[in-house]
PDB file of C-alpha atoms in Angstrom:
ATOM      1  CA  MET R 184      30.680-225.790  95.750  1.00  0.00           C
ATOM      2  CA  PHE R 185      33.298-223.717  97.664  1.00  0.00           C
ATOM      3  CA  PRO R 186      34.855-220.795  95.829  1.00  0.00           C
ATOM      4  CA  SER R 187      37.986-221.196  93.699  1.00  0.00           C
ATOM      5  CA  GLU R 188      41.100-219.020  93.906  1.00  0.00           C
ATOM      6  CA  ALA R 189      39.770-217.084  90.905  1.00  0.00           C
ATOM      7  CA  ASP R 190      36.446-216.505  92.710  1.00  0.00           C
ATOM      8  CA  TYR R 191      38.179-215.217  95.773  1.00  0.00           C
ATOM      9  CA  GLN R 192      40.372-212.821  93.649  1.00  0.00           C
ATOM     10  CA  HIS R 193      37.419-211.609  91.764  1.00  0.00           C
ATOM     11  CA  ALA R 194      35.589-210.931  95.026  1.00  0.00           C
ATOM     12  CA  VAL R 195      38.512-208.934  96.383  1.00  0.00           C
ATOM     13  CA  ASP R 196      38.871-207.053  93.105  1.00  0.00           C
ATOM     14  CA  LEU R 197      35.168-206.131  93.123  1.00  0.00           C
ATOM     15  CA  LEU R 198      35.373-204.958  96.780  1.00  0.00           C
ATOM     16  CA  LEU R 199      38.368-202.849  96.128  1.00  0.00           C
ATOM     17  CA  ALA R 200      36.570-201.287  93.091  1.00  0.00           C
ATOM     18  CA  GLY R 201      33.688-200.324  95.346  1.00  0.00           C
ATOM     19  CA  GLU R 202      31.273-203.088  94.128  1.00  0.00           C
ATOM     20  CA  LEU R 203      29.001-205.553  96.018  1.00  0.00           C
ATOM     21  CA  VAL R 204      29.727-209.251  96.696  1.00  0.00           C
ATOM     22  CA  GLY R 205      27.344-211.789  98.142  1.00  0.00           C
ATOM     23  CA  MET R 206      29.049-213.837 100.926  1.00  0.00           C
ATOM     24  CA  PRO R 207      28.006-216.768 103.171  1.00  0.00           C
ATOM     25  CA  THR R 208      28.361-216.520 106.956  1.00  0.00           C
ATOM     26  CA  GLU R 209      27.270-219.150 109.459  1.00  0.00           C
ATOM     27  CA  THR R 210      24.164-217.172 110.135  1.00  0.00           C
ATOM     28  CA  VAL R 211      22.807-215.923 106.751  1.00  0.00           C
ATOM     29  CA  TYR R 212      24.244-214.735 103.462  1.00  0.00           C
ATOM     30  CA  GLY R 213      25.466-211.121 103.567  1.00  0.00           C
ATOM     31  CA  LEU R 214      25.597-208.409 100.878  1.00  0.00           C
ATOM     32  CA  GLY R 215      29.142-207.136 101.280  1.00  0.00           C
ATOM     33  CA  ALA R 216      30.924-203.857 100.465  1.00  0.00           C
ATOM     34  CA  ASP R 217      34.134-202.219 101.617  1.00  0.00           C
ATOM     35  CA  ALA R 218      32.992-200.756 104.951  1.00  0.00           C
ATOM     36  CA  ALA R 219      35.488-197.804 104.650  1.00  0.00           C
ATOM     37  CA  ASN R 220      34.036-196.736 101.370  1.00  0.00           C
ATOM     38  CA  PRO R 221      30.774-194.640 101.800  1.00  0.00           C
ATOM     39  CA  ALA R 222      29.969-194.897  98.035  1.00  0.00           C
ATOM     40  CA  ALA R 223      30.280-198.693  98.104  1.00  0.00           C
ATOM     41  CA  VAL R 224      28.203-198.841 101.276  1.00  0.00           C
ATOM     42  CA  ALA R 225      25.525-196.734  99.669  1.00  0.00           C
ATOM     43  CA  LYS R 226      25.180-199.479  96.981  1.00  0.00           C
ATOM     44  CA  ILE R 227      24.131-201.940  99.777  1.00  0.00           C
ATOM     45  CA  PHE R 228      21.311-199.613 100.685  1.00  0.00           C
ATOM     46  CA  ALA R 229      20.269-199.134  97.100  1.00  0.00           C
ATOM     47  CA  ALA R 230      20.282-202.901  96.370  1.00  0.00           C
ATOM     48  CA  LYS R 231      18.246-203.773  99.399  1.00  0.00           C
ATOM     49  CA  GLY R 232      15.936-200.711  99.443  1.00  0.00           C
ATOM     50  CA  ARG R 233      17.150-200.349 103.114  1.00  0.00           C
ATOM     51  CA  PRO R 234      16.568-197.001 104.939  1.00  0.00           C
ATOM     52  CA  ALA R 235      19.964-195.128 105.216  1.00  0.00           C
ATOM     53  CA  ASP R 236      19.571-194.636 109.001  1.00  0.00           C
ATOM     54  CA  HIS R 237      19.778-198.369 109.639  1.00  0.00           C
ATOM     55  CA  PRO R 238      23.339-199.280 110.737  1.00  0.00           C
ATOM     56  CA  LEU R 239      25.315-202.197 109.222  1.00  0.00           C
ATOM     57  CA  ILE R 240      27.602-204.686 110.733  1.00  0.00           C
ATOM     58  CA  VAL R 241      31.267-204.501 109.881  1.00  0.00           C
ATOM     59  CA  HIS R 242      32.730-208.046 109.456  1.00  0.00           C
ATOM     60  CA  LEU R 243      36.356-208.314 110.329  1.00  0.00           C
ATOM     61  CA  ALA R 244      39.025-211.035 109.714  1.00  0.00           C
ATOM     62  CA  GLY R 245      39.937-211.091 113.420  1.00  0.00           C
ATOM     63  CA  HIS R 246      39.676-209.218 116.646  1.00  0.00           C
ATOM     64  CA  ASP R 247      43.022-207.520 116.195  1.00  0.00           C
ATOM     65  CA  ALA R 248      41.255-205.080 113.843  1.00  0.00           C
ATOM     66  CA  VAL R 249      38.789-204.005 116.546  1.00  0.00           C
ATOM     67  CA  ASP R 250      40.738-201.002 117.818  1.00  0.00           C
ATOM     68  CA  HIS R 251      40.869-199.739 114.243  1.00  0.00           C
ATOM     69  CA  TRP R 252      37.041-199.499 114.155  1.00  0.00           C
ATOM     70  CA  ALA R 253      36.133-198.945 117.794  1.00  0.00           C
ATOM     71  CA  GLU R 254      37.400-196.879 120.812  1.00  0.00           C
ATOM     72  CA  GLN R 255      37.088-197.349 124.498  1.00  0.00           C
ATOM     73  CA  VAL R 256      36.487-201.018 124.040  1.00  0.00           C
ATOM     74  CA  PRO R 257      35.593-202.264 127.564  1.00  0.00           C
ATOM     75  CA  PRO R 258      37.154-205.541 129.013  1.00  0.00           C
ATOM     76  CA  VAL R 259      33.818-207.350 128.871  1.00  0.00           C
ATOM     77  CA  ALA R 260      33.890-206.923 125.108  1.00  0.00           C
ATOM     78  CA  TRP R 261      37.384-208.388 124.771  1.00  0.00           C
ATOM     79  CA  GLU R 262      36.214-211.386 126.976  1.00  0.00           C
ATOM     80  CA  LEU R 263      33.183-211.913 124.590  1.00  0.00           C
ATOM     81  CA  MET R 264      35.424-211.725 121.569  1.00  0.00           C
ATOM     82  CA  GLU R 265      37.812-214.287 123.022  1.00  0.00           C
ATOM     83  CA  THR R 266      35.038-216.578 123.872  1.00  0.00           C
ATOM     84  CA  PHE R 267      32.615-216.335 120.944  1.00  0.00           C
ATOM     85  CA  TRP R 268      34.600-215.089 117.818  1.00  0.00           C
ATOM     86  CA  PRO R 269      34.673-216.300 115.214  1.00  0.00           C
ATOM     87  CA  GLY R 270      30.912-216.878 115.564  1.00  0.00           C
ATOM     88  CA  PRO R 271      27.471-215.469 115.446  1.00  0.00           C
ATOM     89  CA  LEU R 272      27.981-212.579 117.849  1.00  0.00           C
ATOM     90  CA  THR R 273      27.965-208.830 117.031  1.00  0.00           C
ATOM     91  CA  LEU R 274      29.257-206.359 119.423  1.00  0.00           C
ATOM     92  CA  ILE R 275      28.076-202.761 119.422  1.00  0.00           C
ATOM     93  CA  LEU R 276      30.996-200.444 120.427  1.00  0.00           C
ATOM     94  CA  LYS R 277      31.866-196.834 120.408  1.00  0.00           C
ATOM     95  CA  LYS R 278      32.985-196.034 116.902  1.00  0.00           C
ATOM     96  CA  GLN R 279      36.345-194.408 115.954  1.00  0.00           C
ATOM     97  CA  ALA R 280      35.739-190.852 114.580  1.00  0.00           C
ATOM     98  CA  TRP R 281      36.722-191.819 110.994  1.00  0.00           C
ATOM     99  CA  VAL R 282      34.089-194.641 110.636  1.00  0.00           C
ATOM    100  CA  PRO R 283      31.658-193.489 107.819  1.00  0.00           C
ATOM    101  CA  ASP R 284      28.195-192.520 108.992  1.00  0.00           C
ATOM    102  CA  ALA R 285      26.993-194.580 106.004  1.00  0.00           C
ATOM    103  CA  VAL R 286      27.956-197.679 107.950  1.00  0.00           C
ATOM    104  CA  THR R 287      26.653-196.530 111.441  1.00  0.00           C
ATOM    105  CA  GLY R 288      23.478-194.811 110.257  1.00  0.00           C
ATOM    106  CA  GLY R 289      24.733-191.692 111.791  1.00  0.00           C
ATOM    107  CA  GLN R 290      25.127-193.197 115.236  1.00  0.00           C
ATOM    108  CA  ASP R 291      28.191-192.973 117.494  1.00  0.00           C
ATOM    109  CA  THR R 292      28.503-196.709 117.632  1.00  0.00           C
ATOM    110  CA  VAL R 293      29.522-199.463 115.225  1.00  0.00           C
ATOM    111  CA  GLY R 294      28.521-203.122 115.018  1.00  0.00           C
ATOM    112  CA  LEU R 295      31.518-205.577 114.679  1.00  0.00           C
ATOM    113  CA  ARG R 296      31.772-209.241 114.244  1.00  0.00           C
ATOM    114  CA  VAL R 297      34.179-212.014 113.099  1.00  0.00           C
ATOM    115  CA  PRO R 298      31.995-214.544 111.203  1.00  0.00           C
ATOM    116  CA  GLY R 299      32.570-218.245 111.777  1.00  0.00           C
ATOM    117  CA  HIS R 300      32.107-219.396 108.146  1.00  0.00           C
ATOM    118  CA  PRO R 301      35.306-220.554 106.353  1.00  0.00           C
ATOM    119  CA  VAL R 302      34.438-218.781 103.110  1.00  0.00           C
ATOM    120  CA  ALA R 303      33.668-215.474 104.816  1.00  0.00           C
ATOM    121  CA  LEU R 304      36.872-215.715 106.875  1.00  0.00           C
ATOM    122  CA  GLU R 305      38.877-216.398 103.844  1.00  0.00           C
ATOM    123  CA  LEU R 306      37.352-213.471 101.884  1.00  0.00           C
ATOM    124  CA  LEU R 307      38.014-211.172 104.876  1.00  0.00           C
ATOM    125  CA  ARG R 308      41.654-212.356 105.192  1.00  0.00           C
ATOM    126  CA  ARG R 309      42.248-211.844 101.546  1.00  0.00           C
ATOM    127  CA  PHE R 310      40.554-208.422 101.471  1.00  0.00           C
ATOM    128  CA  ALA R 311      42.593-207.298 104.561  1.00  0.00           C
ATOM    129  CA  ARG R 312      45.767-208.409 102.805  1.00  0.00           C
ATOM    130  CA  ALA R 313      44.894-206.413  99.646  1.00  0.00           C
ATOM    131  CA  LYS R 314      43.545-203.267 101.368  1.00  0.00           C
ATOM    132  CA  GLY R 315      45.204-203.133 104.729  1.00  0.00           C
ATOM    133  CA  GLU R 316      45.169-205.471 107.861  1.00  0.00           C
ATOM    134  CA  HIS R 317      42.160-203.642 109.447  1.00  0.00           C
ATOM    135  CA  ALA R 318      39.930-203.726 106.446  1.00  0.00           C
ATOM    136  CA  GLY R 319      36.273-204.629 107.096  1.00  0.00           C
ATOM    137  CA  ILE R 320      33.317-205.659 104.963  1.00  0.00           C
ATOM    138  CA  ALA R 321      29.936-204.078 105.808  1.00  0.00           C
ATOM    139  CA  ALA R 322      27.556-206.997 105.203  1.00  0.00           C
ATOM    140  CA  PRO R 323      23.837-206.957 106.127  1.00  0.00           C
ATOM    141  CA  SER R 324      21.634-209.820 105.063  1.00  0.00           C
ATOM    142  CA  ALA R 325      21.551-210.213 101.295  1.00  0.00           C
ATOM    143  CA  ASN R 326      17.866-209.697 100.732  1.00  0.00           C
ATOM    144  CA  ARG R 327      15.508-206.851  99.952  1.00  0.00           C
ATOM    145  CA  PHE R 328      14.667-204.800 103.114  1.00  0.00           C
ATOM    146  CA  GLY R 329      11.923-206.518 105.091  1.00  0.00           C
ATOM    147  CA  ARG R 330      12.153-209.874 103.357  1.00  0.00           C
ATOM    148  CA  ILE R 331      13.331-213.188 104.748  1.00  0.00           C
ATOM    149  CA  SER R 332      17.170-213.486 105.127  1.00  0.00           C
ATOM    150  CA  PRO R 333      18.849-215.793 102.560  1.00  0.00           C
ATOM    151  CA  THR R 334      20.502-219.015 103.759  1.00  0.00           C
ATOM    152  CA  MET R 335      21.692-220.266 100.303  1.00  0.00           C
ATOM    153  CA  ALA R 336      23.517-218.602  97.458  1.00  0.00           C
ATOM    154  CA  GLU R 337      20.469-219.378  95.154  1.00  0.00           C
ATOM    155  CA  HIS R 338      18.298-217.288  97.525  1.00  0.00           C
ATOM    156  CA  VAL R 339      20.562-214.258  96.976  1.00  0.00           C
ATOM    157  CA  ALA R 340      20.558-214.669  93.295  1.00  0.00           C
ATOM    158  CA  GLU R 341      16.729-214.913  93.273  1.00  0.00           C
ATOM    159  CA  GLU R 342      16.256-211.884  95.676  1.00  0.00           C
ATOM    160  CA  LEU R 343      18.938-209.489  94.283  1.00  0.00           C
ATOM    161  CA  GLY R 344      19.836-210.893  90.874  1.00  0.00           C
ATOM    162  CA  GLU R 345      22.099-208.581  88.788  1.00  0.00           C
ATOM    163  CA  ARG R 346      22.341-205.996  91.655  1.00  0.00           C
ATOM    164  CA  VAL R 347      25.165-208.368  92.918  1.00  0.00           C
ATOM    165  CA  PRO R 348      28.094-208.860  90.507  1.00  0.00           C
ATOM    166  CA  LEU R 349      29.338-211.975  92.348  1.00  0.00           C
ATOM    167  CA  ILE R 350      27.905-214.332  95.065  1.00  0.00           C
ATOM    168  CA  LEU R 351      30.406-216.622  96.788  1.00  0.00           C
ATOM    169  CA  ASP R 352      28.706-219.984  97.250  1.00  0.00           C
ATOM    170  CA  GLY R 353      29.600-221.469 100.613  1.00  0.00           C
ATOM    171  CA  GLY R 354      26.681-223.839 100.820  1.00  0.00           C
ATOM    172  CA  PRO R 355      23.765-223.588 103.176  1.00  0.00           C
ATOM    173  CA  CYS R 356      24.146-221.479 106.317  1.00  0.00           C
ATOM    174  CA  LYS R 357      24.318-223.558 109.459  1.00  0.00           C
ATOM    175  CA  VAL R 358      22.541-221.130 111.837  1.00  0.00           C
ATOM    176  CA  GLY R 359      19.925-219.571 109.569  1.00  0.00           C
ATOM    177  CA  ILE R 360      19.078-216.500 111.637  1.00  0.00           C
ATOM    178  CA  GLU R 361      21.008-213.223 112.252  1.00  0.00           C
ATOM    179  CA  SER R 362      23.835-213.092 114.853  1.00  0.00           C
ATOM    180  CA  THR R 363      23.159-212.210 118.461  1.00  0.00           C
ATOM    181  CA  ILE R 364      23.851-208.501 119.218  1.00  0.00           C
ATOM    182  CA  ILE R 365      25.306-207.279 122.541  1.00  0.00           C
ATOM    183  CA  ASP R 366      25.666-203.591 123.210  1.00  0.00           C
ATOM    184  CA  CYS R 367      28.979-202.968 124.923  1.00  0.00           C
ATOM    185  CA  SER R 368      29.041-199.236 124.189  1.00  0.00           C
ATOM    186  CA  ARG R 369      27.676-198.049 127.486  1.00  0.00           C
TER     187      ARG R 369
END
């Protein structure tokens, strides 16, 4: 059931080429794209039919990449990361100036999280090795906008079909609902 070496390499190659990849997290399956590539991120919105002013969560391989994406990170955010990452917690932080508006919906904040699913973490680590240690994958739920979030790879295939070149199957999601979000940007 879990992805092979070839599956992971194919996923990384697709992400580097600006394509979409379905990926499991402990919460729900995500529709992933290179978060630093606005054209790739635009494909997420097109596939989902999601309004472009809705921000996306950037998934990271570890909290050591946070300063690359966010600035003025308060001590409480670091405490939350140490306690709950990897896991189903998204932190809203002041974004670095370079972070694409496509990811943030034009806001001055960015949502960051380190997922607790082994397949997601492995993909993030491999993508960071290939692109650079601070690479992130923007990954909202892998469903059409306004529909129920998928908790199995089959759900992603049914919902988005050929819009997603590859779906990494990590089995059913353990949590089944989106991550908790805490705004640490104020």
